[in-house]
């Protein structure tokens, strides 16, 4: 009986969004009379940071500071349609819709500024600080605040835009059954190192080293925090979490946080995160969906590490001490 | 059912309310008094989201009857900022990106505050121990541990 060490590796491809009956998200953008921009969505920020990312995307597209943008994700009854926040699709789908809406709003904004400055709209550009100026002649400029006031009270224009992004439904080819379930994939690879106690079946994850390829990190610190949390959650799925440990028998399922196990702050593996950026062809500023993807590669990596350590293949999650001991017993019985 | 009066100090202010006998402190704070910083995660003492500080001790407000708090000194995360300036723990949580959905954050912060009040220079093990009653679904804990250690360092530098 001994503590045995093992190392496992796994790599994954993960689709951004899904393809059922088509996968749309819409967005509306409009300016207030004082030149702030509202983005209306029904996509939900559930902690992953969608509001921040959508504000960055809108600000970058219109050419204003991020703090001039307000994101309203309040109401799925009244907001423009979104399929929802799931399948790692939020940044990709809603981001593209926001870009389209913001471009339309920017165009109206430049047209109003052109009338005020008596130049062509195509000769104007934003300075990113809240002003619009003539290209090559920055002294000829007007603040977006004044443009918005003019649009509202003088010119009778609505500085607004409509955006929509749709991944159309993909039908399987009749002959081959081939289809295109997604247009955009994120990738990841994890190496996990574990110790397995072959007497108790207990697994300790010593280190997890993860590389994530996520298109472009629109907010690198928020990407990092999601990847760190996701890596933890992957280990949690690999070793701890289940509602039905003897599925399909429902006995002994956890009914509360006492019985539904997750690793706590004392059970953390040494975690390394490396981000690779290879901008996607159809993502907003090259982004893909890093969300759910980041909690996946740890699971097969840990399973492989357990195999490396004690020579048993556990193919049911979570990899509990009981499953390991049963497998070791079967192995010994030959 | 007859209502009973409760009276305590909440974040430095005298607070009085009539509540149904048997109301938890969590529900009294959130629904009657309007301090929604303690969160109701499990309502049975297993997640730590409802943590508050009662007379200097870390307590689960979901397992504390409000009527047992008469005369107590209660602190919640809502009372930590002073004059619009965030408490060093709040600042450190922000800087370390130690919050995602934020549901666990107020409980984590009061748990960390009780630790730092007693152990101004905690080890990593001390921090882990202090947070071990609080569940976080999002962050993987490491950013939270780092935030608490950073706040402790900031405190001791200010004291020095
Ligand atoms: S709500 Fe009190 S411990 Fe979960
Ligand atoms: S930040 Fe979501 S539970 Fe901790």
Short mmCIF file of C-alpha atoms and ligand atoms in Angstrom, two decimals:
data_model
loop_
_atom_site.label_atom_id
_atom_site.label_comp_id
_atom_site.label_asym_id
_atom_site.label_seq_id
_atom_site.Cartn_x
_atom_site.Cartn_y
_atom_site.Cartn_z
CA UNK A 1 0.00 0.00 0.00
CA UNK A 2 1.47 3.28 -1.03
CA UNK A 3 0.94 6.81 -2.29
CA UNK A 4 1.46 6.68 -6.03
CA UNK A 5 2.15 9.59 -8.35
CA UNK A 6 0.81 10.02 -11.82
CA UNK A 7 0.70 12.58 -14.57
CA UNK A 8 -1.99 12.98 -17.23
CA UNK A 9 -2.54 15.18 -20.21
CA UNK A 10 -5.67 16.08 -22.18
CA UNK A 11 -6.54 18.49 -24.97
CA UNK A 12 -9.96 19.71 -26.03
CA UNK A 13 -11.74 21.71 -28.71
CA UNK A 14 -14.77 23.59 -27.47
CA UNK A 15 -17.46 25.20 -29.64
CA UNK A 16 -18.53 28.79 -29.04
CA UNK A 17 -22.32 28.75 -28.89
CA UNK A 18 -24.53 26.10 -30.38
CA UNK A 19 -26.59 25.41 -33.44
CA UNK A 20 -30.15 24.24 -32.89
CA UNK A 21 -32.70 26.27 -34.78
CA UNK A 22 -30.17 29.00 -35.48
CA UNK A 23 -28.40 30.98 -32.78
CA UNK A 24 -29.28 34.72 -32.74
CA UNK A 25 -28.68 37.66 -30.42
CA UNK A 26 -29.82 41.22 -30.98
CA UNK A 27 -28.73 44.52 -29.47
CA UNK A 28 -29.89 48.13 -29.49
CA UNK A 29 -27.68 51.16 -28.89
CA UNK A 30 -28.78 54.74 -28.39
CA UNK A 31 -27.29 57.93 -27.06
CA UNK A 32 -28.74 59.95 -24.22
CA UNK A 33 -29.12 63.74 -24.69
CA UNK A 34 -25.74 64.19 -22.98
CA UNK A 35 -23.87 61.82 -25.25
CA UNK A 36 -23.68 58.71 -23.11
CA UNK A 37 -24.51 55.49 -24.86
CA UNK A 38 -27.01 52.91 -23.69
CA UNK A 39 -26.72 49.32 -24.88
CA UNK A 40 -29.90 47.35 -24.41
CA UNK A 41 -29.63 43.57 -24.31
CA UNK A 42 -31.49 40.65 -22.86
CA UNK A 43 -28.29 38.72 -22.49
CA UNK A 44 -27.56 38.21 -18.81
CA UNK A 45 -24.45 38.98 -16.80
CA UNK A 46 -24.29 36.18 -14.26
CA UNK A 47 -20.86 37.06 -12.98
CA UNK A 48 -18.80 36.32 -16.05
CA UNK A 49 -18.42 40.03 -16.78
CA UNK A 50 -20.66 40.51 -19.79
CA UNK A 51 -21.55 44.09 -18.88
CA UNK A 52 -17.91 45.13 -18.79
CA UNK A 53 -17.09 43.38 -22.05
CA UNK A 54 -20.12 44.80 -23.90
CA UNK A 55 -19.24 48.29 -22.64
CA UNK A 56 -15.70 47.87 -23.97
CA UNK A 57 -16.96 46.61 -27.33
CA UNK A 58 -19.49 49.43 -27.71
CA UNK A 59 -16.98 52.08 -26.61
CA UNK A 60 -14.31 50.80 -28.97
CA UNK A 61 -16.73 50.75 -31.90
CA UNK A 62 -18.26 54.19 -31.34
CA UNK A 63 -14.97 55.74 -30.29
CA UNK A 64 -15.77 56.91 -26.76
CA UNK A 65 -14.29 56.04 -23.33
CA UNK A 66 -15.75 52.88 -21.77
CA UNK A 67 -17.24 54.84 -18.87
CA UNK A 68 -19.51 56.67 -21.30
CA UNK A 69 -21.37 53.42 -22.01
CA UNK A 70 -24.15 51.99 -19.86
CA UNK A 71 -25.23 48.37 -20.34
CA UNK A 72 -28.84 47.48 -19.62
CA UNK A 73 -29.41 43.75 -19.45
CA UNK A 74 -32.44 44.13 -17.28
CA UNK A 75 -35.38 42.48 -18.91
CA UNK A 76 -35.87 39.59 -21.32
CA UNK A 77 -39.51 40.65 -21.79
CA UNK A 78 -38.68 44.07 -23.14
CA UNK A 79 -35.10 43.84 -24.41
CA UNK A 80 -34.00 42.78 -27.89
CA UNK A 81 -33.94 39.01 -28.24
CA UNK A 82 -31.07 36.86 -27.04
CA UNK A 83 -30.91 33.08 -26.95
CA UNK A 84 -29.31 33.33 -23.55
CA UNK A 85 -26.11 33.23 -21.60
CA UNK A 86 -24.90 29.67 -22.05
CA UNK A 87 -22.68 27.57 -24.30
CA UNK A 88 -19.91 30.17 -23.94
CA UNK A 89 -21.74 32.28 -26.50
CA UNK A 90 -22.28 35.61 -24.72
CA UNK A 91 -19.21 37.58 -25.78
CA UNK A 92 -19.23 36.15 -29.30
CA UNK A 93 -22.91 36.52 -30.19
CA UNK A 94 -23.87 39.61 -28.19
CA UNK A 95 -20.52 41.23 -28.94
CA UNK A 96 -21.08 40.97 -32.69
CA UNK A 97 -24.60 42.35 -32.32
CA UNK A 98 -23.30 45.27 -30.25
CA UNK A 99 -20.65 46.05 -32.87
CA UNK A 100 -23.28 46.25 -35.60
CA UNK A 101 -25.59 48.43 -33.52
CA UNK A 102 -22.75 50.69 -32.39
CA UNK A 103 -21.54 51.15 -35.98
CA UNK A 104 -24.98 52.37 -37.04
CA UNK A 105 -25.17 54.73 -34.06
CA UNK A 106 -21.65 56.00 -34.78
CA UNK A 107 -22.64 56.78 -38.36
CA UNK A 108 -25.58 58.95 -37.23
CA UNK A 109 -23.36 60.62 -34.66
CA UNK A 110 -20.81 61.50 -37.34
CA UNK A 111 -23.55 62.79 -39.66
CA UNK A 112 -24.85 65.15 -36.99
CA UNK A 113 -21.31 66.28 -36.18
CA UNK A 114 -20.73 66.86 -39.92
CA UNK A 115 -23.72 69.18 -40.08
CA UNK A 116 -22.48 71.10 -37.05
CA UNK A 117 -18.93 71.40 -38.39
CA UNK A 118 -20.07 71.91 -42.02
CA UNK A 119 -17.84 69.14 -43.36
CA UNK A 120 -18.37 65.67 -44.81
CA UNK A 121 -19.10 62.91 -42.33
CA UNK A 122 -16.50 60.76 -44.06
CA UNK A 123 -13.84 63.33 -43.11
CA UNK A 124 -14.54 62.94 -39.39
CA UNK A 125 -13.08 60.68 -36.76
CA UNK A 126 -13.43 60.22 -33.01
CA UNK A 127 -10.50 60.91 -30.68
CA UNK A 128 -11.53 58.26 -28.14
CA UNK A 129 -11.80 60.96 -25.44
CA UNK A 130 -15.32 62.13 -26.21
CA UNK A 131 -14.69 64.42 -29.19
CA UNK A 132 -15.15 64.28 -32.95
CA UNK A 133 -12.61 66.01 -35.12
CA UNK A 134 -11.76 66.56 -38.75
CA UNK A 135 -9.15 64.07 -39.90
CA UNK A 136 -5.81 65.87 -40.20
CA UNK A 137 -7.21 69.03 -38.59
CA UNK A 138 -7.88 68.14 -34.96
CA UNK A 139 -8.41 71.79 -34.01
CA UNK A 140 -11.71 71.60 -35.89
CA UNK A 141 -13.64 69.48 -33.44
CA UNK A 142 -16.87 69.15 -31.48
CA UNK A 143 -17.59 67.25 -28.30
CA UNK A 144 -19.91 64.24 -28.45
CA UNK A 145 -21.85 65.91 -25.66
CA UNK A 146 -22.63 68.81 -28.01
CA UNK A 147 -23.37 66.47 -30.91
CA UNK A 148 -25.91 64.60 -28.79
CA UNK A 149 -27.53 67.83 -27.66
CA UNK A 150 -27.74 68.99 -31.27
CA UNK A 151 -29.21 65.67 -32.43
CA UNK A 152 -31.88 65.77 -29.75
CA UNK A 153 -32.87 69.44 -29.68
CA UNK A 154 -31.85 70.94 -32.99
CA UNK A 155 -31.52 68.33 -35.73
CA UNK A 156 -34.21 65.91 -34.62
CA UNK A 157 -32.02 62.86 -35.10
CA UNK A 158 -31.85 59.69 -33.03
CA UNK A 159 -28.24 58.63 -32.52
CA UNK A 160 -29.02 54.96 -32.39
CA UNK A 161 -28.37 51.66 -34.01
CA UNK A 162 -29.75 48.15 -34.37
CA UNK A 163 -27.55 45.12 -34.22
CA UNK A 164 -28.14 41.48 -34.83
CA UNK A 165 -25.92 38.48 -35.09
CA UNK A 166 -27.23 35.15 -36.30
CA UNK A 167 -25.45 31.89 -36.75
CA UNK A 168 -27.91 30.33 -39.21
CA UNK A 169 -29.22 26.87 -38.64
CA UNK A 170 -26.96 24.22 -40.08
CA UNK A 171 -28.73 21.25 -41.63
CA UNK A 172 -26.95 17.93 -41.99
CA UNK A 173 -26.02 16.99 -45.53
CA UNK A 174 -28.36 14.24 -46.74
CA UNK A 175 -25.63 11.98 -48.08
CA UNK A 176 -23.05 12.17 -45.32
CA UNK A 177 -24.82 13.58 -42.28
CA UNK A 178 -22.04 16.14 -42.01
CA UNK A 179 -22.97 19.51 -40.52
CA UNK A 180 -21.36 22.57 -39.04
CA UNK A 181 -22.31 22.67 -35.37
CA UNK A 182 -20.22 25.75 -34.66
CA UNK A 183 -18.26 28.41 -36.52
CA UNK A 184 -15.71 29.06 -33.83
CA UNK A 185 -13.75 26.81 -31.47
CA UNK A 186 -11.64 27.52 -28.42
CA UNK A 187 -8.91 25.08 -27.46
CA UNK A 188 -7.23 24.00 -24.28
CA UNK A 189 -4.66 21.59 -22.96
CA UNK A 190 -4.07 20.56 -19.36
CA UNK A 191 -1.37 18.55 -17.64
CA UNK A 192 -2.38 17.34 -14.18
CA UNK A 193 -0.18 15.74 -11.57
CA UNK A 194 -1.85 13.66 -8.87
CA UNK A 195 -1.13 11.48 -5.91
CA UNK A 196 -3.36 8.46 -5.40
CA UNK A 197 -3.45 6.58 -2.12
CA UNK A 198 -4.05 3.03 -3.26
CA UNK A 199 -5.21 2.06 0.23
CA UNK A 200 -7.92 4.70 0.63
CA UNK A 201 -8.51 5.58 -3.02
CA UNK A 202 -8.03 9.26 -2.26
CA UNK A 203 -6.75 11.52 -5.03
CA UNK A 204 -4.82 14.72 -4.38
CA UNK A 205 -4.24 16.99 -7.34
CA UNK A 206 -0.79 18.47 -6.88
CA UNK A 207 -0.54 20.71 -9.93
CA UNK A 208 -2.62 21.65 -12.96
CA UNK A 209 -0.94 23.42 -15.81
CA UNK A 210 -3.39 24.79 -18.37
CA UNK A 211 -2.96 26.40 -21.75
CA UNK A 212 -6.06 28.06 -23.19
CA UNK A 213 -6.42 29.34 -26.75
CA UNK A 214 -9.32 31.74 -26.58
CA UNK A 215 -9.20 33.92 -29.69
CA UNK A 216 -8.55 37.32 -28.21
CA UNK A 217 -8.72 38.25 -24.53
CA UNK A 218 -10.91 41.35 -24.63
CA UNK A 219 -10.22 41.95 -20.95
CA UNK A 220 -7.12 39.99 -19.98
CA UNK A 221 -7.58 40.23 -16.19
CA UNK A 222 -11.18 39.04 -16.39
CA UNK A 223 -10.19 36.24 -18.73
CA UNK A 224 -7.54 35.17 -16.26
CA UNK A 225 -9.95 35.17 -13.34
CA UNK A 226 -12.44 33.08 -15.29
CA UNK A 227 -9.75 30.59 -16.30
CA UNK A 228 -8.46 30.24 -12.73
CA UNK A 229 -11.98 29.66 -11.43
CA UNK A 230 -12.75 27.32 -14.32
CA UNK A 231 -9.66 25.25 -13.70
CA UNK A 232 -10.77 24.80 -10.09
CA UNK A 233 -14.24 23.83 -11.27
CA UNK A 234 -12.79 21.25 -13.67
CA UNK A 235 -11.04 19.52 -10.78
CA UNK A 236 -14.25 19.77 -8.82
CA UNK A 237 -16.11 17.96 -11.61
CA UNK A 238 -13.36 15.39 -11.95
CA UNK A 239 -13.18 14.40 -8.29
CA UNK A 240 -16.09 15.75 -6.28
CA UNK A 241 -19.35 16.90 -7.78
CA UNK A 242 -22.42 14.81 -8.42
CA UNK A 243 -26.07 14.85 -7.48
CA UNK A 244 -26.50 11.13 -8.16
CA UNK A 245 -23.41 9.15 -7.13
CA UNK A 246 -25.10 5.84 -7.98
CA UNK A 247 -26.99 6.98 -11.06
CA UNK A 248 -29.56 5.84 -12.19
CA UNK A 249 -30.21 4.86 -8.58
CA UNK A 250 -30.92 8.16 -6.83
CA UNK A 251 -29.83 7.10 -3.36
CA UNK A 252 -27.12 8.99 -1.51
CA UNK A 253 -27.41 12.06 -3.71
CA UNK A 254 -26.33 15.26 -2.05
CA UNK A 255 -29.22 17.48 -1.05
CA UNK A 256 -27.34 20.47 0.33
CA UNK A 257 -23.89 22.00 0.60
CA UNK A 258 -22.98 19.58 3.41
CA UNK A 259 -23.34 16.63 1.07
CA UNK A 260 -22.71 18.13 -2.35
CA UNK A 261 -18.96 18.17 -2.36
CA UNK A 262 -16.68 20.77 -3.88
CA UNK A 263 -13.04 21.47 -3.11
CA UNK A 264 -12.64 24.24 -0.55
CA UNK A 265 -9.86 26.77 -0.11
CA UNK A 266 -7.74 24.10 1.58
CA UNK A 267 -7.95 21.66 -1.35
CA UNK A 268 -6.42 23.78 -4.08
CA UNK A 269 -3.94 22.44 -6.58
CA UNK A 270 -1.04 24.59 -7.64
CA UNK A 271 -2.51 26.14 -10.79
CA UNK A 272 -0.86 27.60 -13.82
CA UNK A 273 -2.68 29.45 -16.60
CA UNK A 274 -1.25 30.35 -19.96
CA UNK A 275 -3.35 32.23 -22.52
CA UNK A 276 -2.75 31.93 -26.25
CA UNK A 277 -4.50 34.40 -28.53
CA UNK A 278 -5.29 33.48 -32.10
CA UNK A 279 -8.10 35.84 -33.14
CA UNK A 280 -11.17 34.08 -34.50
CA UNK A 281 -12.48 34.96 -37.95
CA UNK A 282 -16.05 35.74 -36.90
CA UNK A 283 -15.68 36.87 -33.27
CA UNK A 284 -15.97 40.45 -32.00
CA UNK A 285 -12.40 41.76 -32.20
CA UNK A 286 -11.35 38.13 -32.60
CA UNK A 287 -12.88 36.83 -29.36
CA UNK A 288 -14.03 33.26 -28.78
CA UNK A 289 -15.92 31.82 -25.83
CA UNK A 290 -13.56 30.94 -22.95
CA UNK A 291 -16.35 30.31 -20.41
CA UNK A 292 -17.36 26.67 -20.15
CA UNK A 293 -14.39 25.48 -22.13
CA UNK A 294 -11.99 26.34 -19.34
CA UNK A 295 -13.53 23.82 -16.91
CA UNK A 296 -13.23 20.83 -19.26
CA UNK A 297 -9.66 19.69 -19.95
CA UNK A 298 -8.85 19.11 -16.27
CA UNK A 299 -11.33 16.23 -16.15
CA UNK A 300 -9.71 13.85 -18.68
CA UNK A 301 -6.26 15.05 -17.56
CA UNK A 302 -7.01 13.96 -13.97
CA UNK A 303 -8.51 10.66 -15.18
CA UNK A 304 -5.37 10.01 -17.21
CA UNK A 305 -3.17 10.94 -14.26
CA UNK A 306 -5.03 8.46 -12.05
CA UNK A 307 -4.45 5.79 -14.68
CA UNK A 308 -0.79 6.71 -14.80
CA UNK A 309 -0.59 6.47 -11.00
CA UNK A 310 -2.43 3.22 -10.27
CA UNK A 311 -3.24 1.68 -13.63
CA UNK A 312 -7.02 1.79 -13.49
CA UNK A 313 -9.30 3.55 -15.98
CA UNK A 314 -12.16 5.34 -14.24
CA UNK A 315 -14.72 6.30 -16.89
CA UNK A 316 -17.50 7.54 -14.63
CA UNK A 317 -17.44 10.93 -12.92
CA UNK A 318 -16.63 11.93 -10.33
CA UNK A 319 -13.55 9.83 -9.73
CA UNK A 320 -14.33 8.96 -6.13
CA UNK A 321 -12.20 6.90 -3.73
CA UNK A 322 -14.88 4.21 -3.90
CA UNK A 323 -14.62 3.93 -7.69
CA UNK A 324 -10.86 3.76 -7.53
CA UNK A 325 -10.87 1.07 -4.83
CA UNK A 326 -13.42 -1.03 -6.72
CA UNK A 327 -11.34 -0.75 -9.87
CA UNK A 328 -8.17 -1.66 -7.99
CA UNK A 329 -9.94 -4.68 -6.53
CA UNK A 330 -11.10 -5.79 -9.97
CA UNK A 331 -7.60 -5.28 -11.31
CA UNK A 332 -6.10 -7.41 -8.52
CA UNK A 333 -8.69 -10.13 -9.18
CA UNK A 334 -7.42 -10.06 -12.77
CA UNK B 1 -48.19 35.77 15.72
CA UNK B 2 -47.23 38.51 18.10
CA UNK B 3 -44.38 40.70 16.99
CA UNK B 4 -41.40 41.23 19.21
CA UNK B 5 -39.13 44.25 19.34
CA UNK B 6 -35.43 43.93 18.60
CA UNK B 7 -32.85 46.59 19.11
CA UNK B 8 -29.17 46.47 18.27
CA UNK B 9 -26.34 48.47 16.78
CA UNK B 10 -25.91 47.83 13.07
CA UNK B 11 -22.73 49.19 11.55
CA UNK B 12 -22.59 51.85 14.24
CA UNK B 13 -26.23 52.96 14.01
CA UNK B 14 -28.92 52.25 16.58
CA UNK B 15 -31.45 50.02 14.87
CA UNK B 16 -34.87 48.93 16.11
CA UNK B 17 -37.52 46.83 14.43
CA UNK B 18 -40.59 44.76 15.21
CA UNK B 19 -40.25 41.24 13.91
CA UNK B 20 -42.14 37.96 14.01
CA UNK B 21 -40.75 35.82 16.78
CA UNK B 22 -38.47 33.23 15.21
CA UNK B 23 -37.23 35.45 12.38
CA UNK B 24 -33.60 34.82 11.55
CA UNK B 25 -31.18 37.70 11.74
CA UNK B 26 -30.56 37.19 8.01
CA UNK B 27 -34.20 37.75 7.13
CA UNK B 28 -34.54 40.61 9.60
CA UNK B 29 -31.53 42.38 8.11
CA UNK B 30 -32.51 41.82 4.49
CA UNK B 31 -36.28 42.08 4.54
CA UNK B 32 -37.04 44.37 7.48
CA UNK B 33 -33.99 46.57 7.94
CA UNK B 34 -32.85 46.73 4.33
CA UNK B 35 -29.22 45.65 4.68
CA UNK B 36 -28.98 43.15 1.83
CA UNK B 37 -25.23 42.69 2.05
CA UNK B 38 -25.52 39.32 3.85
CA UNK B 39 -26.72 36.81 1.26
CA UNK B 40 -29.00 33.82 1.77
CA UNK B 41 -27.29 30.91 0.05
CA UNK B 42 -28.45 27.79 1.88
CA UNK B 43 -30.34 29.07 4.95
CA UNK B 44 -28.96 26.16 6.93
CA UNK B 45 -25.44 27.03 7.93
CA UNK B 46 -23.42 25.40 5.16
CA UNK B 47 -22.34 28.15 2.73
CA UNK B 48 -21.20 31.16 4.75
CA UNK B 49 -22.80 33.71 2.42
CA UNK B 50 -24.87 35.12 5.29
CA UNK B 51 -21.88 35.71 7.60
CA UNK B 52 -21.96 38.78 9.85
CA UNK B 53 -19.94 39.95 12.83
CA UNK B 54 -21.78 39.91 16.16
CA UNK B 55 -19.85 41.40 19.13
CA UNK B 56 -16.60 40.69 17.30
CA UNK B 57 -17.43 37.06 16.52
CA UNK B 58 -18.09 35.67 13.06
CA UNK B 59 -21.65 34.33 12.97
CA UNK B 60 -24.01 32.83 10.43
CA UNK B 61 -27.01 35.13 10.37
CA UNK B 62 -29.23 32.39 8.89
CA UNK B 63 -28.77 30.36 12.09
CA UNK B 64 -29.10 33.31 14.46
CA UNK B 65 -32.51 34.37 15.72
CA UNK B 66 -32.87 38.12 15.50
CA UNK B 67 -34.43 38.32 18.95
CA UNK B 68 -31.24 36.91 20.50
CA UNK B 69 -29.36 39.96 19.23
CA UNK B 70 -30.85 42.56 21.54
CA UNK B 71 -28.15 44.97 22.60
CA UNK B 72 -25.59 43.37 20.27
CA UNK B 73 -23.07 45.16 18.11
CA UNK B 74 -23.54 43.85 14.56
CA UNK B 75 -21.31 44.57 11.60
CA UNK B 76 -21.89 43.64 7.98
CA UNK B 77 -19.97 44.26 4.79
CA UNK B 78 -22.31 47.17 4.03
CA UNK B 79 -20.79 49.09 6.93
CA UNK B 80 -17.12 48.61 6.14
CA UNK B 81 -16.49 51.55 3.83
CA UNK B 82 -15.86 54.81 5.68
CA UNK B 83 -16.83 58.13 4.15
CA UNK B 84 -16.99 56.63 0.70
CA UNK B 85 -13.52 55.07 1.04
CA UNK B 86 -13.48 51.31 0.67
CA UNK B 87 -12.14 49.16 3.49
CA UNK B 88 -8.69 47.72 2.64
CA UNK B 89 -10.27 44.29 2.28
CA UNK B 90 -12.81 45.59 -0.23
CA UNK B 91 -10.04 47.39 -2.12
CA UNK B 92 -7.92 44.23 -2.16
CA UNK B 93 -10.81 42.08 -3.40
CA UNK B 94 -11.34 44.51 -6.28
CA UNK B 95 -7.66 44.72 -7.15
CA UNK B 96 -7.18 40.95 -7.04
CA UNK B 97 -10.27 40.27 -9.18
CA UNK B 98 -11.44 38.13 -6.25
CA UNK B 99 -15.11 38.41 -7.13
CA UNK B 100 -17.12 37.26 -10.12
CA UNK B 101 -20.84 36.86 -9.44
CA UNK B 102 -20.19 38.44 -6.04
CA UNK B 103 -22.63 36.28 -4.11
CA UNK B 104 -20.01 34.92 -1.72
CA UNK B 105 -18.10 38.19 -1.44
CA UNK B 106 -19.79 39.87 1.56
CA UNK B 107 -19.46 36.66 3.61
CA UNK B 108 -15.84 36.22 2.57
CA UNK B 109 -15.05 39.81 3.49
CA UNK B 110 -16.50 39.67 7.00
CA UNK B 111 -14.82 36.30 7.59
CA UNK B 112 -11.53 37.85 6.51
CA UNK B 113 -12.14 40.91 8.67
CA UNK B 114 -12.58 38.82 11.81
CA UNK B 115 -9.34 37.04 10.95
CA UNK B 116 -7.38 40.25 10.39
CA UNK B 117 -8.80 41.88 13.52
CA UNK B 118 -7.28 39.04 15.54
CA UNK B 119 -4.33 38.02 13.41
CA UNK B 120 -3.02 41.08 11.58
CA UNK B 121 -0.23 39.10 9.87
CA UNK B 122 -1.86 35.81 8.96
CA UNK B 123 -0.14 32.95 7.17
CA UNK B 124 -1.69 31.44 4.08
CA UNK B 125 -2.90 28.56 6.28
CA UNK B 126 -4.58 31.04 8.63
CA UNK B 127 -6.44 32.57 5.68
CA UNK B 128 -7.50 29.19 4.32
CA UNK B 129 -8.74 28.19 7.76
CA UNK B 130 -10.66 31.45 8.18
CA UNK B 131 -12.39 31.08 4.79
CA UNK B 132 -13.07 27.38 5.05
CA UNK B 133 -16.70 27.89 6.07
CA UNK B 134 -17.46 29.98 2.99
CA UNK B 135 -18.30 28.50 -0.40
CA UNK B 136 -17.37 30.23 -3.65
CA UNK B 137 -18.58 28.81 -6.93
CA UNK B 138 -16.73 31.12 -9.27
CA UNK B 139 -13.23 32.17 -8.35
CA UNK B 140 -11.46 28.93 -7.38
CA UNK B 141 -10.58 30.65 -4.03
CA UNK B 142 -7.00 31.49 -4.94
CA UNK B 143 -7.76 35.14 -5.86
CA UNK B 144 -9.68 35.50 -2.58
CA UNK B 145 -6.79 34.08 -0.54
CA UNK B 146 -4.42 36.46 -2.32
CA UNK B 147 -6.74 39.43 -1.67
CA UNK B 148 -6.83 38.72 2.06
CA UNK B 149 -3.05 38.37 2.23
CA UNK B 150 -2.67 41.64 0.30
CA UNK B 151 -5.06 43.47 2.61
CA UNK B 152 -3.13 42.17 5.61
CA UNK B 153 0.13 43.46 4.14
CA UNK B 154 -1.46 46.85 3.39
CA UNK B 155 -2.72 47.07 6.98
CA UNK B 156 0.62 46.25 8.53
CA UNK B 157 2.37 48.79 6.30
CA UNK B 158 -0.08 51.46 7.41
CA UNK B 159 0.47 50.50 11.03
CA UNK B 160 4.25 50.59 10.67
S1 LIG C 1 -27.20 31.15 4.19
FE1 LIG C 1 -26.29 30.99 6.14
S2 LIG C 1 -24.69 29.57 5.85
FE2 LIG C 1 -25.72 29.56 3.92
S1 LIG C 2 -17.76 35.07 -6.75
FE1 LIG C 2 -19.46 33.84 -7.29
S2 LIG C 2 -19.67 32.58 -5.52
FE2 LIG C 2 -17.80 33.60 -5.15
#
